[in-house]
Amino acid sequence: MGRPEAQSEAHGAGRTSPGAGSLAHRVPDLGALELLLAVARLGSLGAAAREVGITQPAASSRIRSMERQLGVALVDRSPRGSRLTDTGVLVTDWARRVVEAAEAFDAGAQALRDRRDSRLRVAASMTIAEYLLPGWLLALRAGRPDTAVSLLAGNSAAVAERLLSDEADLGFVEGLTVPAGLDSVVVAHDHLVVVTAPGHPWARRRRPLPAAELAATPLVLREKGSGTRQVLDAALGGLARPLIELSSTTAVKASAVGGAGPAVLSELAVGEELATRRLVSVPVDGVRLRRDLRAVWRTGHRPAGPARELLGLTRKSPKGR
């Protein structure tokens, strides 16, 4: 015959301790606790149901479910109304503290959202920053006039650095690839065009320029790391030859207008100059100069608040199709 202690241990081996399992399965949810508090305050299950916005049968069912979950009776029901049991009074005191803590939690979360929504930091490569973002930000301001927006313009590599160092909430790039550590979505499409001043011999060509001649000619170019340069280098097999390297679209365009040499720029950037004949577009044969414009953000940090709204606006824009 075994020891009593051993028999007791064996008898209790299959039992589950009162504290076992997830707290969420052992503690009523906030809706049930708020209903219990309403019953205590109003003395009527029907009035409590109306206050929390449910039917009386649903309220009765929720109270019964809470009683089964806790294993104690909470409410005495009678034709004269509903009255808390002595145990119900004690549970109600605990419920009040839980609800107050939840209200404090909710207020803190709202404060965090308000702080997030009060500002938006955008980093964008030069073409997008100059020719697309102003319209998107104007539309965002119409819906969020109190959100302060800061714009950091640079090349695509600089945009990635800003995002990865948490100096920007949302970025826009023009390159062929998405830098490591970032997620992306295409928001617009763009074409690069070869342009030159009207006095350049290419401006009088009757046939498209061969790709080999473009690759062999020194050009006014954006710096390495820019989306425009990435697309051109890829199209020419890395053979683009710089006559001058400049760090902004405006500077490249001004140099081309001034006759420094041919340049390759976004069609978004040269529309006015082509219309007024300050620049001439030169067709090129055998190269693909189309690119996707992308919104980017840190992997695992999907845009929220103003950043999410701005992202939505880019998808609605006619230029984003």
Coordinates of C-alpha atoms in Angstrom, one line a residue:
M1 CA 0.0 0.0 0.0
G2 CA 1.5 3.3 -1.0
R3 CA 2.1 6.4 1.1
P4 CA -0.9 8.7 1.5
E5 CA 1.2 11.6 0.1
A6 CA 1.9 9.5 -3.0
Q7 CA -1.8 8.6 -3.4
S8 CA -2.7 12.3 -3.1
E9 CA -0.1 13.3 -5.7
A10 CA -1.4 10.6 -8.1
H11 CA -5.0 11.6 -7.5
G12 CA -4.3 15.2 -8.3
A13 CA -1.9 14.7 -11.3
G14 CA -4.7 15.2 -13.9
R15 CA -6.1 18.4 -12.4
T16 CA -5.6 21.8 -13.8
S17 CA -4.6 24.5 -11.4
P18 CA -6.9 27.5 -11.1
G19 CA -4.2 29.8 -12.6
A20 CA -3.4 27.5 -15.6
G21 CA -4.1 28.7 -19.1
S22 CA -4.3 32.1 -20.8
L23 CA -5.5 35.0 -18.7
A24 CA -7.8 35.9 -21.6
H25 CA -9.7 32.7 -21.1
R26 CA -10.1 33.3 -17.3
V27 CA -11.0 36.9 -17.1
P28 CA -14.2 38.4 -18.7
D29 CA -13.7 40.8 -21.6
L30 CA -14.1 44.5 -21.2
G31 CA -17.6 44.5 -22.8
A32 CA -18.9 42.1 -20.1
L33 CA -17.3 44.1 -17.3
E34 CA -18.8 47.4 -18.6
L35 CA -22.2 45.6 -18.7
L36 CA -21.8 44.5 -15.1
L37 CA -21.0 48.0 -14.0
A38 CA -24.0 49.4 -15.8
V39 CA -26.3 46.8 -14.0
A40 CA -24.8 47.9 -10.7
R41 CA -25.4 51.6 -11.5
L42 CA -28.9 51.3 -13.0
G43 CA -30.3 48.4 -11.1
S44 CA -31.9 47.0 -14.3
L45 CA -30.6 44.5 -16.8
G46 CA -32.8 46.1 -19.5
A47 CA -31.5 49.6 -18.8
A48 CA -27.9 48.4 -18.7
A49 CA -28.4 46.6 -22.1
R50 CA -29.8 49.9 -23.7
E51 CA -26.8 51.8 -22.3
V52 CA -24.2 49.5 -23.8
G53 CA -26.2 49.2 -27.1
I54 CA -27.3 45.5 -27.0
T55 CA -30.6 43.7 -26.6
Q56 CA -31.8 42.5 -23.2
P57 CA -31.6 38.8 -24.2
A58 CA -28.0 39.4 -25.3
A59 CA -27.2 41.1 -22.0
S60 CA -28.7 38.2 -20.0
S61 CA -26.7 35.8 -22.1
R62 CA -23.5 37.8 -21.5
I63 CA -24.1 37.9 -17.7
R64 CA -24.7 34.1 -17.6
S65 CA -21.6 33.5 -19.6
M66 CA -19.6 35.6 -17.2
E67 CA -21.0 33.8 -14.2
R68 CA -20.0 30.4 -15.8
Q69 CA -16.5 31.7 -16.6
L70 CA -16.0 32.9 -13.0
G71 CA -17.9 30.1 -11.3
V72 CA -19.9 32.4 -9.1
A73 CA -23.3 34.1 -9.2
L74 CA -23.2 37.8 -9.9
V75 CA -26.8 39.1 -10.4
D76 CA -30.1 38.2 -8.8
R77 CA -32.9 38.7 -11.3
S78 CA -36.5 39.4 -10.2
P79 CA -39.6 41.1 -11.6
R80 CA -38.6 44.2 -9.6
G81 CA -35.2 44.4 -11.4
S82 CA -31.7 43.1 -11.2
R83 CA -29.6 43.2 -8.0
L84 CA -26.0 42.3 -7.5
T85 CA -25.2 39.4 -5.2
D86 CA -22.7 40.0 -2.4
T87 CA -20.1 38.3 -4.7
G88 CA -21.3 40.5 -7.6
V89 CA -20.6 43.6 -5.5
L90 CA -17.0 42.5 -4.9
V91 CA -16.5 41.5 -8.5
T92 CA -17.9 44.9 -9.6
D93 CA -15.3 46.7 -7.5
W94 CA -12.6 44.8 -9.3
A95 CA -14.3 45.3 -12.7
R96 CA -14.3 49.1 -12.1
R97 CA -10.5 49.1 -11.6
V98 CA -10.0 47.0 -14.7
V99 CA -12.2 49.3 -16.8
E100 CA -10.4 52.4 -15.4
A101 CA -7.1 50.9 -16.3
A102 CA -8.4 50.1 -19.8
E103 CA -9.6 53.7 -20.2
A104 CA -6.1 55.0 -19.2
F105 CA -4.5 52.6 -21.7
D106 CA -6.9 53.8 -24.5
A107 CA -6.1 57.5 -23.6
G108 CA -2.4 56.8 -23.8
A109 CA -2.7 55.0 -27.1
Q110 CA -4.7 57.9 -28.5
A111 CA -2.0 60.3 -27.4
L112 CA 0.6 58.3 -29.3
R113 CA -1.6 58.3 -32.4
D114 CA -2.1 62.1 -32.0
R115 CA 1.7 62.6 -31.8
R116 CA 2.2 60.3 -34.8
D117 CA -0.5 62.1 -36.8
S118 CA 0.9 65.6 -36.0
R119 CA 3.9 65.2 -38.3
L120 CA 4.9 63.4 -41.5
R121 CA 8.5 63.0 -42.6
V122 CA 8.9 62.3 -46.3
A123 CA 12.1 61.5 -48.2
A124 CA 12.0 61.5 -52.0
S125 CA 14.3 61.3 -54.9
M126 CA 14.7 64.5 -56.9
T127 CA 12.3 64.0 -59.8
I128 CA 9.5 62.9 -57.6
A129 CA 10.2 65.6 -55.0
E130 CA 10.1 68.3 -57.7
Y131 CA 7.3 67.2 -60.0
L132 CA 4.9 64.8 -58.3
L133 CA 5.0 65.3 -54.5
P134 CA 3.8 68.9 -54.5
G135 CA 0.4 67.8 -55.8
W136 CA 0.2 64.8 -53.5
L137 CA 1.1 66.9 -50.5
L138 CA -1.5 69.6 -51.4
A139 CA -4.2 66.9 -51.5
L140 CA -3.0 65.6 -48.2
R141 CA -3.2 69.0 -46.6
A142 CA -6.8 69.4 -47.7
G143 CA -7.7 66.4 -45.5
R144 CA -5.1 66.9 -42.7
P145 CA -4.5 70.6 -42.3
D146 CA -2.9 70.2 -38.9
T147 CA -0.3 67.7 -40.0
A148 CA 3.2 69.3 -40.3
V149 CA 5.0 67.8 -43.3
S150 CA 8.8 67.9 -43.8
L151 CA 10.3 66.9 -47.1
L152 CA 13.9 65.6 -47.5
A153 CA 15.0 65.5 -51.1
G154 CA 18.0 63.5 -52.3
N155 CA 18.9 60.7 -54.6
S156 CA 17.4 57.2 -54.3
A157 CA 20.3 55.9 -52.2
A158 CA 19.9 58.8 -49.7
V159 CA 16.2 58.1 -49.4
A160 CA 16.9 54.5 -48.4
E161 CA 19.4 55.7 -45.8
R162 CA 16.9 58.1 -44.3
L163 CA 14.3 55.4 -44.0
L164 CA 16.7 52.8 -42.5
S165 CA 17.9 55.3 -39.9
D166 CA 14.3 56.2 -39.0
E167 CA 14.6 59.7 -40.2
A168 CA 11.6 59.4 -42.5
D169 CA 8.2 57.8 -42.3
L170 CA 7.7 57.2 -46.1
G171 CA 10.0 57.5 -49.1
F172 CA 9.8 57.6 -52.9
V173 CA 12.5 56.3 -55.2
E174 CA 13.2 56.1 -58.9
G175 CA 15.8 53.3 -59.2
L176 CA 15.5 49.9 -60.8
T177 CA 15.8 48.0 -57.5
V178 CA 14.5 48.3 -54.0
P179 CA 17.3 48.6 -51.4
A180 CA 17.6 45.9 -48.8
G181 CA 15.5 46.4 -45.7
L182 CA 12.7 48.2 -47.5
D183 CA 9.3 47.2 -48.8
S184 CA 7.8 49.0 -51.8
V185 CA 4.8 49.5 -54.1
V186 CA 4.8 51.0 -57.6
V187 CA 2.9 54.4 -57.5
A188 CA 3.7 55.8 -61.0
H189 CA 5.6 55.2 -64.2
D190 CA 8.1 57.4 -66.0
H191 CA 10.2 57.6 -69.2
L192 CA 13.6 59.0 -69.5
V193 CA 14.3 61.1 -72.6
V194 CA 17.5 62.2 -74.3
V195 CA 17.4 66.0 -74.8
T196 CA 19.8 68.5 -76.2
A197 CA 19.8 72.2 -77.0
P198 CA 18.4 73.1 -80.4
G199 CA 21.8 74.0 -81.8
H200 CA 23.3 70.5 -81.2
P201 CA 23.7 68.2 -84.3
W202 CA 21.4 65.6 -82.7
A203 CA 18.6 68.1 -82.7
R204 CA 18.6 67.9 -86.6
R205 CA 18.7 64.1 -86.9
R206 CA 16.1 62.5 -89.1
R207 CA 16.6 59.0 -87.7
P208 CA 16.7 57.7 -84.2
L209 CA 20.0 57.8 -82.4
P210 CA 21.7 54.4 -82.2
A211 CA 22.3 53.1 -78.6
A212 CA 26.0 52.7 -79.3
E213 CA 26.4 56.3 -80.3
L214 CA 24.5 57.4 -77.1
A215 CA 26.8 55.2 -75.0
A216 CA 29.9 56.6 -76.7
T217 CA 29.0 60.2 -76.2
P218 CA 29.9 62.2 -73.0
L219 CA 26.6 63.3 -71.4
V220 CA 25.4 65.7 -68.7
L221 CA 24.4 63.2 -66.1
R222 CA 23.0 62.8 -62.6
E223 CA 25.4 61.5 -60.0
K224 CA 25.8 57.7 -59.3
G225 CA 23.2 56.6 -56.8
S226 CA 20.4 58.6 -58.4
G227 CA 17.5 56.6 -59.9
T228 CA 18.0 58.3 -63.3
R229 CA 21.6 57.3 -63.5
Q230 CA 20.8 53.7 -62.5
V231 CA 18.2 53.3 -65.3
L232 CA 20.6 54.8 -67.9
D233 CA 23.5 52.7 -66.8
A234 CA 21.4 49.6 -66.9
A235 CA 20.0 50.5 -70.4
L236 CA 23.5 51.1 -71.8
G237 CA 25.1 48.1 -70.0
G238 CA 27.0 50.4 -67.6
L239 CA 28.6 52.3 -70.5
A240 CA 27.1 55.8 -69.9
R241 CA 30.0 58.4 -70.1
P242 CA 29.7 61.5 -68.0
L243 CA 30.7 64.9 -69.4
I244 CA 29.5 66.5 -66.2
E245 CA 27.9 64.9 -63.1
L246 CA 25.4 67.0 -61.2
S247 CA 23.4 66.3 -58.1
S248 CA 20.0 67.8 -59.1
T249 CA 17.6 67.5 -62.0
T250 CA 17.4 71.3 -62.3
A251 CA 21.1 71.6 -62.7
V252 CA 21.3 68.9 -65.4
K253 CA 18.4 70.6 -67.2
A254 CA 20.0 74.0 -67.0
S255 CA 23.3 72.7 -68.4
A256 CA 21.5 71.1 -71.3
V257 CA 19.6 74.2 -72.1
G258 CA 22.8 76.2 -71.9
G259 CA 24.4 73.9 -74.6
A260 CA 26.9 72.0 -72.4
G261 CA 25.9 68.8 -74.0
P262 CA 23.1 66.2 -74.3
A263 CA 21.4 65.0 -71.2
V264 CA 19.0 62.2 -70.1
L265 CA 16.2 63.3 -67.9
S266 CA 12.7 62.4 -66.9
E267 CA 9.9 63.4 -69.2
L268 CA 8.2 64.9 -66.1
A269 CA 11.1 67.4 -65.8
V270 CA 11.4 68.7 -69.4
G271 CA 7.8 69.1 -70.5
E272 CA 7.9 72.9 -70.5
E273 CA 11.4 73.1 -72.1
L274 CA 10.3 70.8 -74.9
A275 CA 7.1 72.8 -75.5
T276 CA 9.0 76.1 -75.8
R277 CA 11.8 74.5 -77.9
R278 CA 14.5 75.3 -75.4
L279 CA 15.3 71.6 -75.5
V280 CA 14.7 69.1 -78.3
S281 CA 13.9 65.4 -77.6
V282 CA 16.1 63.0 -79.5
P283 CA 14.6 59.5 -80.2
V284 CA 16.9 56.6 -79.4
D285 CA 16.8 53.2 -81.0
G286 CA 17.5 50.0 -79.1
V287 CA 17.3 51.1 -75.4
R288 CA 14.5 50.9 -72.9
L289 CA 14.4 54.0 -70.7
R290 CA 11.1 53.3 -68.9
R291 CA 11.1 53.1 -65.1
D292 CA 8.8 52.5 -62.1
L293 CA 8.5 55.1 -59.4
R294 CA 8.0 53.5 -56.0
A295 CA 6.9 54.3 -52.5
V296 CA 9.2 52.6 -50.0
W297 CA 9.2 52.1 -46.2
R298 CA 11.1 50.0 -43.7
T299 CA 10.3 46.3 -43.9
G300 CA 7.7 45.4 -41.2
H301 CA 6.6 49.0 -40.7
R302 CA 3.7 49.4 -43.0
P303 CA 2.7 53.1 -43.4
A304 CA 0.1 54.3 -40.9
G305 CA -1.7 57.6 -40.2
P306 CA -0.7 60.5 -42.5
A307 CA 1.9 58.3 -44.3
R308 CA -0.8 55.7 -45.2
E309 CA -3.1 58.5 -46.4
L310 CA -0.3 60.0 -48.6
L311 CA 0.4 56.6 -50.1
G312 CA -3.3 56.2 -50.9
L313 CA -3.3 59.6 -52.6
T314 CA -0.4 58.6 -54.9
R315 CA -2.5 55.7 -56.1
K316 CA -5.4 57.9 -57.0
S317 CA -3.4 60.5 -58.9
P318 CA -3.7 60.4 -62.7
K319 CA 0.1 60.5 -62.9
G320 CA 0.3 57.5 -60.7
R321 CA -1.4 55.2 -63.2

